[in-house]
Amino acid sequence: MLFALGLFGALLFALGFPAHAQQLVKAPKLGCYMLGAAGLGTREEAFRQGLKDLGYVEGQNIFIEWRFAAGQADQDKTIVDELVRLNVDIIVTDGNRSTSAAKNATRTIPIVMAVSGDPLGAGLVKTLARPGGNITGLTLLSPELSGKRLEILKETMPKISHVAVLFNPSNPGATLYLNEVQVAAKSLGLQLQTLKASSPTELASALDLGRPLRFWHMLIESNTYRPMFKYWSPMSVGSWALLVFGIFVFLAFLEALVEDDRLAWPAGRKFRPPGMLGGVIAVIGGLFGFYVAGYTGVLLAVTNRPIWSDTPLLGMLFVVSAASISYFVPMYHYQLSGAVTGRAHALITLPDAMLFSSRVQVAKFAAQNRVPAMFPESEFVNEGGLMSYGPNLPDLFRRAAVYVDKILKGAKPADLPVEQPTKFELVINLKTAKQIGLTIPQTVLYRADQVIR
């Protein structure tokens, strides 16, 4: 009897001990906060592969809580607060914005930057060599690359003289990048025009204001657009108002041509605010813009079934529309002088998470307007951009897994130096080159690490 009980106890011990041991070895849990949308795949898979190379398999001996902001900055605090509540062991981020949000949420959970812009300028780390605090990882901070991109662009098109620079002024590294571009432009004999966009809305405005032909085709029929102005129409009152508004927009356009020395008309410089004549044009144009938007609302209101019959608040849409159009003329005065299609022969985009999230829009704009463009990441080229020069982002995400491994094994983020990329790739899209009618010199093609045909 005693032997049987002893044997039964031994069996329980033998069967129960492994389960108990497994409970003692807790699988680490990561919180990965990506600024883009879910399903993009490339970066996430690169990170998973980096972990796998180090012996970590998601769902087996490591767990990952994936969160995606899809470009919505208002989600930052909600997402990082949730990751902190989940008690993750490490938070992995992919930009200054997500890293800053994570830093504000916790000073104890280690944070690994898979990608960051200027962590020094953003106050995320004390130094690159010794970050201090709970943040370390990788940075794209290589401002000298911006000058190199401009050199490649000039080599590709030796005859260009004006280049537009699209950047986010709220990016902490924007000043460094822009300074490098300006130095390179001076040595290459190029003139720069800046296009500033600190949000997707401002980006849309900056790009759209470079296409004044859109307004032209509202008045003149083409294969793409039907004219809106018909003097015999019952809506002629609104059409005449639109025409007057268009005249003031046209004056703003003439002023941009004069400023660019494309039109020899010295008197045209008087149209520019804050000069008196420019101010008058802006005010009158804005008033007519308000009338045009308001008149549109009236037309929709007097139909048999008003458009906002089921949604009364929709009427406010026309108030917003009127205010936006009223602001259009003065904004046009300031923005058009730097618009890509107005005077620049090429476009260069500076590194920024917001611009990266809008890469499809930016690449499409450049291609549709036949503007040769140089981008900081190859993902722009994959979306139809002409060329890019910069680090391979998936490689950085694979490298981020090394930081995760070191921290899980006891290393402190404060003691792990922030790494900068050392390998850079030139990617060229020959499909886009053909679309915009550009021949890439063989000397540039030979240097390309990847060519999309």
CSV table of C-alpha atoms in Angstrom, one decimal:
chain,number,residue,atom,x,y,z
A,1,MET,CA,0.0,0.0,0.0
A,2,LEU,CA,2.8,2.4,0.9
A,3,PHE,CA,4.6,1.4,-2.2
A,4,ALA,CA,1.5,2.2,-4.3
A,5,LEU,CA,1.0,5.6,-2.7
A,6,GLY,CA,4.7,6.4,-3.2
A,7,LEU,CA,4.5,5.4,-6.9
A,8,PHE,CA,1.4,7.5,-7.4
A,9,GLY,CA,3.1,10.5,-5.8
A,10,ALA,CA,6.1,10.0,-7.9
A,11,LEU,CA,3.9,10.0,-11.0
A,12,LEU,CA,2.2,13.2,-9.9
A,13,PHE,CA,5.5,14.8,-9.3
A,14,ALA,CA,6.9,13.7,-12.7
A,15,LEU,CA,3.8,14.8,-14.6
A,16,GLY,CA,3.2,18.0,-12.6
A,17,PHE,CA,6.8,19.3,-12.5
A,18,PRO,CA,7.1,20.2,-16.2
A,19,ALA,CA,3.9,22.2,-16.1
A,20,HIS,CA,5.0,24.0,-13.0
A,21,ALA,CA,8.4,24.7,-14.6
A,22,GLN,CA,6.7,26.1,-17.7
A,23,GLN,CA,4.6,28.4,-15.6
A,24,LEU,CA,7.8,29.7,-14.0
A,25,VAL,CA,9.2,30.6,-17.4
A,26,LYS,CA,7.0,33.4,-18.6
A,27,ALA,CA,7.0,34.2,-22.3
A,28,PRO,CA,7.8,37.9,-22.9
A,29,LYS,CA,5.2,40.2,-24.3
A,30,LEU,CA,5.9,43.0,-26.6
A,31,GLY,CA,3.8,46.0,-27.5
A,32,CYS,CA,4.4,47.2,-31.1
A,33,TYR,CA,2.9,50.6,-32.0
A,34,MET,CA,3.0,51.3,-35.7
A,35,LEU,CA,2.0,54.7,-37.0
A,36,GLY,CA,0.8,53.3,-40.3
A,37,ALA,CA,-2.2,51.1,-41.1
A,38,ALA,CA,-2.4,47.4,-40.4
A,39,GLY,CA,-1.7,45.0,-43.3
A,40,LEU,CA,1.2,46.8,-44.9
A,41,GLY,CA,3.3,43.8,-43.9
A,42,THR,CA,6.9,44.6,-44.9
A,43,ARG,CA,8.1,46.1,-41.7
A,44,GLU,CA,6.1,43.8,-39.4
A,45,GLU,CA,7.4,40.7,-41.2
A,46,ALA,CA,11.0,42.0,-41.1
A,47,PHE,CA,10.6,42.4,-37.3
A,48,ARG,CA,9.2,38.9,-36.9
A,49,GLN,CA,12.0,37.5,-39.0
A,50,GLY,CA,14.5,39.3,-36.9
A,51,LEU,CA,13.0,37.8,-33.8
A,52,LYS,CA,12.9,34.4,-35.4
A,53,ASP,CA,16.6,34.6,-36.3
A,54,LEU,CA,17.3,35.1,-32.6
A,55,GLY,CA,15.1,32.1,-31.6
A,56,TYR,CA,11.8,33.9,-30.8
A,57,VAL,CA,8.7,32.7,-32.5
A,58,GLU,CA,5.5,34.8,-32.2
A,59,GLY,CA,2.8,32.9,-30.4
A,60,GLN,CA,5.1,30.3,-29.0
A,61,ASN,CA,7.9,31.8,-26.8
A,62,ILE,CA,7.1,35.5,-27.4
A,63,PHE,CA,3.8,37.3,-27.7
A,64,ILE,CA,3.2,40.6,-29.6
A,65,GLU,CA,0.4,43.1,-29.1
A,66,TRP,CA,0.2,44.9,-32.4
A,67,ARG,CA,-1.4,48.3,-32.5
A,68,PHE,CA,-1.8,50.6,-35.6
A,69,ALA,CA,-2.6,54.3,-35.6
A,70,ALA,CA,-3.4,54.4,-39.4
A,71,GLY,CA,-2.0,58.0,-39.5
A,72,GLN,CA,-4.3,59.3,-36.8
A,73,ALA,CA,-2.3,61.3,-34.2
A,74,ASP,CA,-5.3,61.5,-31.8
A,75,GLN,CA,-4.9,57.7,-31.2
A,76,ASP,CA,-1.4,58.0,-29.7
A,77,LYS,CA,-2.3,58.4,-26.1
A,78,THR,CA,-5.1,55.8,-26.2
A,79,ILE,CA,-2.8,53.2,-27.8
A,80,VAL,CA,0.2,53.6,-25.5
A,81,ASP,CA,-1.9,53.8,-22.4
A,82,GLU,CA,-3.5,50.4,-23.4
A,83,LEU,CA,-0.1,48.8,-23.9
A,84,VAL,CA,1.0,50.0,-20.5
A,85,ARG,CA,-2.1,48.6,-18.9
A,86,LEU,CA,-1.4,45.3,-20.7
A,87,ASN,CA,1.9,45.3,-18.8
A,88,VAL,CA,4.1,44.6,-21.9
A,89,ASP,CA,7.8,44.0,-21.3
A,90,ILE,CA,9.0,46.2,-24.1
A,91,ILE,CA,7.3,48.8,-26.4
A,92,VAL,CA,8.5,48.9,-30.0
A,93,THR,CA,7.8,52.1,-31.9
A,94,ASP,CA,8.4,53.3,-35.5
A,95,GLY,CA,8.7,57.1,-35.3
A,96,ASN,CA,9.3,60.1,-33.2
A,97,ARG,CA,5.5,60.6,-32.6
A,98,SER,CA,4.8,57.1,-31.3
A,99,THR,CA,8.1,57.1,-29.3
A,100,SER,CA,7.2,60.5,-27.6
A,101,ALA,CA,3.7,59.1,-26.8
A,102,ALA,CA,5.2,56.0,-25.2
A,103,LYS,CA,7.7,58.1,-23.3
A,104,ASN,CA,4.9,60.2,-21.9
A,105,ALA,CA,3.1,57.1,-20.8
A,106,THR,CA,5.9,55.3,-19.1
A,107,ARG,CA,9.4,55.9,-17.7
A,108,THR,CA,9.9,52.3,-16.6
A,109,ILE,CA,8.9,50.0,-19.6
A,110,PRO,CA,11.8,49.8,-22.1
A,111,ILE,CA,11.1,51.5,-25.4
A,112,VAL,CA,12.9,50.4,-28.6
A,113,MET,CA,12.8,52.7,-31.6
A,114,ALA,CA,12.7,50.6,-34.8
A,115,VAL,CA,12.8,53.9,-36.7
A,116,SER,CA,13.1,57.4,-35.5
A,117,GLY,CA,13.8,60.8,-37.0
A,118,ASP,CA,15.8,63.0,-34.7
A,119,PRO,CA,15.6,61.5,-31.2
A,120,LEU,CA,18.1,64.2,-29.9
A,121,GLY,CA,16.1,67.1,-31.2
A,122,ALA,CA,12.8,65.6,-30.0
A,123,GLY,CA,14.3,65.1,-26.5
A,124,LEU,CA,13.9,61.3,-26.5
A,125,VAL,CA,17.5,60.5,-25.6
A,126,LYS,CA,20.3,62.4,-24.0
A,127,THR,CA,23.0,61.4,-26.5
A,128,LEU,CA,23.2,58.7,-29.2
A,129,ALA,CA,26.1,57.0,-27.4
A,130,ARG,CA,24.4,56.9,-24.0
A,131,PRO,CA,20.6,57.5,-24.4
A,132,GLY,CA,19.8,57.5,-20.7
A,133,GLY,CA,16.3,56.8,-19.6
A,134,ASN,CA,14.2,53.9,-21.0
A,135,ILE,CA,14.6,54.6,-24.7
A,136,THR,CA,17.1,53.2,-27.3
A,137,GLY,CA,17.0,51.8,-30.8
A,138,LEU,CA,17.7,53.1,-34.3
A,139,THR,CA,17.5,56.5,-35.9
A,140,LEU,CA,17.3,57.7,-39.5
A,141,LEU,CA,19.2,60.8,-38.5
A,142,SER,CA,21.6,61.3,-41.4
A,143,PRO,CA,21.0,64.8,-42.6
A,144,GLU,CA,23.9,64.6,-45.0
A,145,LEU,CA,21.8,62.2,-47.1
A,146,SER,CA,19.4,65.0,-48.0
A,147,GLY,CA,22.3,66.7,-49.8
A,148,LYS,CA,23.3,63.4,-51.4
A,149,ARG,CA,19.8,62.9,-52.8
A,150,LEU,CA,19.9,66.4,-54.4
A,151,GLU,CA,23.2,65.5,-56.0
A,152,ILE,CA,21.7,62.3,-57.5
A,153,LEU,CA,18.7,64.3,-58.7
A,154,LYS,CA,21.0,66.8,-60.4
A,155,GLU,CA,23.1,64.1,-62.0
A,156,THR,CA,19.9,62.5,-63.3
A,157,MET,CA,18.7,65.8,-64.8
A,158,PRO,CA,21.8,68.1,-65.3
A,159,LYS,CA,19.7,70.9,-66.8
A,160,ILE,CA,17.4,71.5,-63.8
A,161,SER,CA,17.7,74.8,-62.0
A,162,HIS,CA,14.7,74.9,-59.6
A,163,VAL,CA,13.8,72.2,-57.1
A,164,ALA,CA,10.8,72.1,-54.7
A,165,VAL,CA,11.5,70.7,-51.2
A,166,LEU,CA,8.5,69.1,-49.5
A,167,PHE,CA,8.9,68.8,-45.7
A,168,ASN,CA,7.1,68.8,-42.4
A,169,PRO,CA,8.2,72.0,-40.5
A,170,SER,CA,7.0,70.4,-37.2
A,171,ASN,CA,9.5,67.5,-37.5
A,172,PRO,CA,12.4,68.1,-35.1
A,173,GLY,CA,14.9,67.1,-37.7
A,174,ALA,CA,13.5,69.3,-40.5
A,175,THR,CA,15.9,72.1,-39.9
A,176,LEU,CA,18.9,69.8,-40.1
A,177,TYR,CA,17.6,68.2,-43.3
A,178,LEU,CA,16.7,71.5,-44.9
A,179,ASN,CA,20.1,73.0,-44.1
A,180,GLU,CA,21.9,70.2,-45.8
A,181,VAL,CA,19.7,70.6,-48.9
A,182,GLN,CA,20.4,74.3,-49.0
A,183,VAL,CA,24.1,73.8,-48.7
A,184,ALA,CA,24.0,71.2,-51.5
A,185,ALA,CA,21.8,73.4,-53.7
A,186,LYS,CA,24.2,76.3,-53.4
A,187,SER,CA,27.1,74.1,-54.5
A,188,LEU,CA,25.1,72.6,-57.4
A,189,GLY,CA,23.7,76.0,-58.5
A,190,LEU,CA,20.1,75.1,-57.8
A,191,GLN,CA,17.3,77.3,-56.5
A,192,LEU,CA,15.0,75.8,-53.9
A,193,GLN,CA,11.3,76.4,-53.2
A,194,THR,CA,9.8,75.0,-50.1
A,195,LEU,CA,6.5,73.2,-49.7
A,196,LYS,CA,5.5,73.0,-46.0
A,197,ALA,CA,3.0,70.4,-44.8
A,198,SER,CA,2.7,69.5,-41.1
A,199,SER,CA,-0.5,67.5,-41.5
A,200,PRO,CA,-2.3,65.4,-44.2
A,201,THR,CA,-4.7,68.4,-44.7
A,202,GLU,CA,-1.8,70.8,-45.3
A,203,LEU,CA,-0.2,68.3,-47.6
A,204,ALA,CA,-3.3,68.1,-49.7
A,205,SER,CA,-3.4,71.9,-49.9
A,206,ALA,CA,0.3,72.2,-50.8
A,207,LEU,CA,-0.1,69.7,-53.6
A,208,ASP,CA,-3.5,70.9,-54.8
A,209,LEU,CA,-2.5,74.5,-55.0
A,210,GLY,CA,0.2,73.5,-57.5
A,211,ARG,CA,-2.6,72.7,-60.0
A,212,PRO,CA,-4.3,75.9,-61.0
A,213,LEU,CA,-5.5,74.2,-64.2
A,214,ARG,CA,-8.2,72.6,-62.1
A,215,PHE,CA,-9.9,75.9,-61.7
A,216,TRP,CA,-9.3,76.8,-65.3
A,217,HIS,CA,-11.2,73.6,-66.4
A,218,MET,CA,-14.2,74.6,-64.3
A,219,LEU,CA,-14.6,77.4,-66.9
A,220,ILE,CA,-13.1,76.0,-70.1
A,221,GLU,CA,-14.2,72.6,-71.4
A,222,SER,CA,-11.7,69.8,-72.0
A,223,ASN,CA,-11.7,66.1,-72.5
A,224,THR,CA,-11.5,65.6,-68.7
A,225,TYR,CA,-13.6,68.4,-67.3
A,226,ARG,CA,-16.9,69.9,-68.4
A,227,PRO,CA,-17.3,73.7,-68.0
A,228,MET,CA,-19.4,75.0,-65.1
A,229,PHE,CA,-19.9,78.5,-66.4
A,230,LYS,CA,-22.9,78.9,-68.8
A,231,TYR,CA,-24.4,82.4,-69.1
A,232,TRP,CA,-27.7,81.0,-70.3
A,233,SER,CA,-28.2,78.8,-67.3
A,234,PRO,CA,-30.8,79.5,-64.6
A,235,MET,CA,-27.9,79.4,-62.2
A,236,SER,CA,-26.1,82.2,-64.0
A,237,VAL,CA,-26.1,84.4,-60.9
A,238,GLY,CA,-23.8,81.9,-59.1
A,239,SER,CA,-21.8,81.4,-62.3
A,240,TRP,CA,-21.1,85.1,-62.6
A,241,ALA,CA,-20.0,85.1,-59.0
A,242,LEU,CA,-17.8,82.2,-59.7
A,243,LEU,CA,-16.3,84.1,-62.7
A,244,VAL,CA,-15.5,87.1,-60.6
A,245,PHE,CA,-13.9,84.9,-58.0
A,246,GLY,CA,-11.9,83.3,-60.8
A,247,ILE,CA,-10.6,86.7,-61.9
A,248,PHE,CA,-9.1,87.3,-58.5
A,249,VAL,CA,-7.6,83.9,-58.5
A,250,PHE,CA,-6.1,84.5,-61.9
A,251,LEU,CA,-4.6,87.8,-60.6
A,252,ALA,CA,-2.9,85.7,-57.9
A,253,PHE,CA,-1.6,83.3,-60.5
A,254,LEU,CA,-0.2,86.2,-62.5
A,255,GLU,CA,1.6,87.5,-59.4
A,256,ALA,CA,3.2,84.1,-59.0
A,257,LEU,CA,4.5,84.2,-62.6
A,258,VAL,CA,5.9,87.6,-62.1
A,259,GLU,CA,7.6,86.6,-58.9
A,260,ASP,CA,9.1,83.6,-60.8
A,261,ASP,CA,10.4,85.9,-63.5
A,262,ARG,CA,8.3,84.1,-66.1
A,263,LEU,CA,6.2,87.2,-66.8
A,264,ALA,CA,7.8,90.6,-67.4
A,265,TRP,CA,5.2,92.7,-65.6
A,266,PRO,CA,6.7,94.8,-62.7
A,267,ALA,CA,3.3,96.1,-61.7
A,268,GLY,CA,2.2,92.5,-60.9
A,269,ARG,CA,4.3,92.5,-57.8
A,270,LYS,CA,1.9,94.9,-56.3
A,271,PHE,CA,-0.7,92.1,-56.2
A,272,ARG,CA,1.2,90.3,-53.4
A,273,PRO,CA,0.0,90.7,-49.8
A,274,PRO,CA,0.7,92.4,-47.5
A,275,GLY,CA,0.8,95.2,-50.0
A,276,MET,CA,-2.4,97.3,-50.2
A,277,LEU,CA,-3.4,96.2,-53.7
A,278,GLY,CA,-2.7,92.6,-52.8
A,279,GLY,CA,-4.7,92.9,-49.6
A,280,VAL,CA,-7.7,94.4,-51.5
A,281,ILE,CA,-7.6,91.5,-54.0
A,282,ALA,CA,-7.5,88.9,-51.2
A,283,VAL,CA,-10.4,90.5,-49.3
A,284,ILE,CA,-12.6,90.9,-52.4
A,285,GLY,CA,-11.8,87.5,-53.7
A,286,GLY,CA,-12.5,86.0,-50.3
A,287,LEU,CA,-15.9,87.8,-50.1
A,288,PHE,CA,-16.9,86.4,-53.5
A,289,GLY,CA,-15.6,83.0,-52.4
A,290,PHE,CA,-17.9,83.2,-49.4
A,291,TYR,CA,-20.8,84.1,-51.7
A,292,VAL,CA,-20.1,81.3,-54.1
A,293,ALA,CA,-20.1,78.7,-51.4
A,294,GLY,CA,-23.2,80.2,-49.8
A,295,TYR,CA,-25.0,80.3,-53.1
A,296,THR,CA,-24.3,76.6,-53.6
A,297,GLY,CA,-25.9,75.9,-50.3
A,298,VAL,CA,-29.0,77.8,-51.3
A,299,LEU,CA,-29.4,75.9,-54.5
A,300,LEU,CA,-29.3,72.6,-52.7
A,301,ALA,CA,-31.7,73.9,-50.0
A,302,VAL,CA,-34.4,74.8,-52.5
A,303,THR,CA,-34.6,71.5,-54.2
A,304,ASN,CA,-37.7,69.3,-53.7
A,305,ARG,CA,-35.8,67.3,-51.1
A,306,PRO,CA,-33.0,69.3,-49.5
A,307,ILE,CA,-29.8,67.4,-49.2
A,308,TRP,CA,-29.7,67.9,-45.4
A,309,SER,CA,-33.3,66.9,-44.8
A,310,ASP,CA,-32.2,63.8,-42.9
A,311,THR,CA,-29.1,65.4,-41.5
A,312,PRO,CA,-29.8,69.0,-40.4
A,313,LEU,CA,-26.1,69.6,-39.3
A,314,LEU,CA,-25.0,69.0,-42.9
A,315,GLY,CA,-26.0,72.6,-43.6
A,316,MET,CA,-22.9,73.6,-41.6
A,317,LEU,CA,-20.8,72.1,-44.3
A,318,PHE,CA,-21.4,75.1,-46.5
A,319,VAL,CA,-20.4,77.5,-43.7
A,320,VAL,CA,-17.1,75.6,-43.5
A,321,SER,CA,-16.9,75.5,-47.3
A,322,ALA,CA,-17.4,79.3,-47.5
A,323,ALA,CA,-14.8,80.0,-44.9
A,324,SER,CA,-12.3,77.7,-46.6
A,325,ILE,CA,-12.9,79.3,-50.0
A,326,SER,CA,-12.6,82.8,-48.5
A,327,TYR,CA,-9.2,81.8,-47.2
A,328,PHE,CA,-8.2,80.4,-50.6
A,329,VAL,CA,-7.1,83.6,-52.3
A,330,PRO,CA,-4.7,84.9,-49.7
A,331,MET,CA,-3.3,81.4,-49.1
A,332,TYR,CA,-2.9,81.1,-52.9
A,333,HIS,CA,-0.8,84.2,-52.9
A,334,TYR,CA,1.7,82.7,-50.5
A,335,GLN,CA,1.6,79.0,-51.5
A,336,LEU,CA,1.6,79.2,-55.3
A,337,SER,CA,5.1,80.7,-55.4
A,338,GLY,CA,6.4,77.5,-54.0
A,339,ALA,CA,4.1,75.0,-55.8
A,340,VAL,CA,5.9,72.3,-57.7
A,341,THR,CA,4.2,72.7,-61.1
A,342,GLY,CA,4.4,76.5,-60.8
A,343,ARG,CA,8.1,76.9,-61.1
A,344,ALA,CA,10.1,73.8,-60.0
A,345,HIS,CA,11.6,71.3,-62.4
A,346,ALA,CA,11.9,68.5,-59.8
A,347,LEU,CA,10.8,67.6,-56.3
A,348,ILE,CA,12.7,66.3,-53.3
A,349,THR,CA,10.9,65.0,-50.1
A,350,LEU,CA,12.6,65.2,-46.7
A,351,PRO,CA,12.2,62.3,-44.2
A,352,ASP,CA,9.1,62.5,-42.1
A,353,ALA,CA,6.6,60.0,-40.7
A,354,MET,CA,3.5,61.9,-41.8
A,355,LEU,CA,4.8,62.3,-45.4
A,356,PHE,CA,5.7,58.6,-45.4
A,357,SER,CA,2.1,57.8,-44.4
A,358,SER,CA,1.0,59.9,-47.4
A,359,ARG,CA,3.5,58.4,-49.8
A,360,VAL,CA,0.8,57.1,-52.2
A,361,GLN,CA,-0.6,60.6,-52.6
A,362,VAL,CA,2.7,62.3,-52.9
A,363,ALA,CA,4.1,59.8,-55.5
A,364,LYS,CA,0.9,59.9,-57.5
A,365,PHE,CA,1.0,63.7,-57.5
A,366,ALA,CA,4.5,63.8,-58.8
A,367,ALA,CA,3.9,61.2,-61.5
A,368,GLN,CA,0.6,62.8,-62.7
A,369,ASN,CA,2.3,66.2,-63.0
A,370,ARG,CA,5.3,64.7,-64.7
A,371,VAL,CA,7.6,66.0,-62.0
A,372,PRO,CA,10.8,63.9,-61.4
A,373,ALA,CA,11.0,63.3,-57.6
A,374,MET,CA,13.5,62.0,-55.2
A,375,PHE,CA,12.3,60.3,-52.0
A,376,PRO,CA,14.0,59.2,-48.8
A,377,GLU,CA,12.5,55.7,-48.7
A,378,SER,CA,12.1,53.0,-51.3
A,379,GLU,CA,8.4,52.6,-50.3
A,380,PHE,CA,7.7,55.8,-52.2
A,381,VAL,CA,9.2,54.2,-55.3
A,382,ASN,CA,7.1,51.1,-54.8
A,383,GLU,CA,4.1,53.3,-55.0
A,384,GLY,CA,5.1,54.9,-58.2
A,385,GLY,CA,7.7,57.4,-57.2
A,386,LEU,CA,10.7,58.0,-59.5
A,387,MET,CA,13.7,57.3,-57.2
A,388,SER,CA,14.8,57.0,-53.6
A,389,TYR,CA,18.1,57.0,-51.8
A,390,GLY,CA,18.3,56.0,-48.1
A,391,PRO,CA,18.5,53.1,-45.7
A,392,ASN,CA,16.5,49.9,-46.1
A,393,LEU,CA,13.7,50.3,-43.6
A,394,PRO,CA,12.9,46.5,-43.2
A,395,ASP,CA,16.6,46.0,-42.3
A,396,LEU,CA,16.2,48.5,-39.5
A,397,PHE,CA,13.2,46.6,-38.2
A,398,ARG,CA,15.2,43.4,-38.3
A,399,ARG,CA,17.9,45.2,-36.3
A,400,ALA,CA,15.3,46.3,-33.8
A,401,ALA,CA,14.8,42.7,-32.8
A,402,VAL,CA,18.5,42.6,-31.7
A,403,TYR,CA,17.7,45.4,-29.2
A,404,VAL,CA,14.7,43.5,-27.9
A,405,ASP,CA,16.8,40.4,-27.4
A,406,LYS,CA,19.5,42.3,-25.5
A,407,ILE,CA,16.9,44.0,-23.2
A,408,LEU,CA,15.1,40.7,-22.5
A,409,LYS,CA,18.5,39.3,-21.5
A,410,GLY,CA,19.1,42.0,-19.0
A,411,ALA,CA,20.6,45.0,-20.8
A,412,LYS,CA,19.4,48.4,-19.9
A,413,PRO,CA,18.1,50.8,-22.7
A,414,ALA,CA,20.1,53.6,-21.1
A,415,ASP,CA,23.4,51.8,-21.8
A,416,LEU,CA,22.6,50.7,-25.4
A,417,PRO,CA,23.8,53.2,-28.0
A,418,VAL,CA,21.3,54.5,-30.6
A,419,GLU,CA,22.4,53.2,-34.0
A,420,GLN,CA,22.5,55.1,-37.3
A,421,PRO,CA,22.3,53.3,-40.6
A,422,THR,CA,25.5,52.7,-42.5
A,423,LYS,CA,24.1,51.1,-45.7
A,424,PHE,CA,22.1,53.0,-48.2
A,425,GLU,CA,20.3,52.0,-51.4
A,426,LEU,CA,19.4,53.8,-54.6
A,427,VAL,CA,16.1,52.5,-56.0
A,428,ILE,CA,14.8,53.7,-59.5
A,429,ASN,CA,11.4,53.1,-61.0
A,430,LEU,CA,11.9,52.9,-64.8
A,431,LYS,CA,8.1,52.6,-65.3
A,432,THR,CA,7.6,56.0,-63.8
A,433,ALA,CA,10.6,57.4,-65.7
A,434,LYS,CA,8.9,56.3,-68.9
A,435,GLN,CA,5.6,57.7,-67.8
A,436,ILE,CA,7.0,61.2,-67.2
A,437,GLY,CA,9.2,61.1,-70.3
A,438,LEU,CA,12.5,61.0,-68.5
A,439,THR,CA,15.6,59.1,-69.6
A,440,ILE,CA,17.8,58.0,-66.7
A,441,PRO,CA,21.5,58.3,-67.5
A,442,GLN,CA,23.4,55.0,-67.5
A,443,THR,CA,25.8,56.3,-65.0
A,444,VAL,CA,23.0,56.6,-62.5
A,445,LEU,CA,21.4,53.3,-63.4
A,446,TYR,CA,24.7,51.5,-62.9
A,447,ARG,CA,24.8,52.7,-59.3
A,448,ALA,CA,21.2,51.6,-58.5
A,449,ASP,CA,20.8,48.8,-56.0
A,450,GLN,CA,17.3,48.1,-57.3
A,451,VAL,CA,15.6,48.9,-60.6
A,452,ILE,CA,11.9,48.5,-61.1
A,453,ARG,CA,11.1,47.8,-64.7
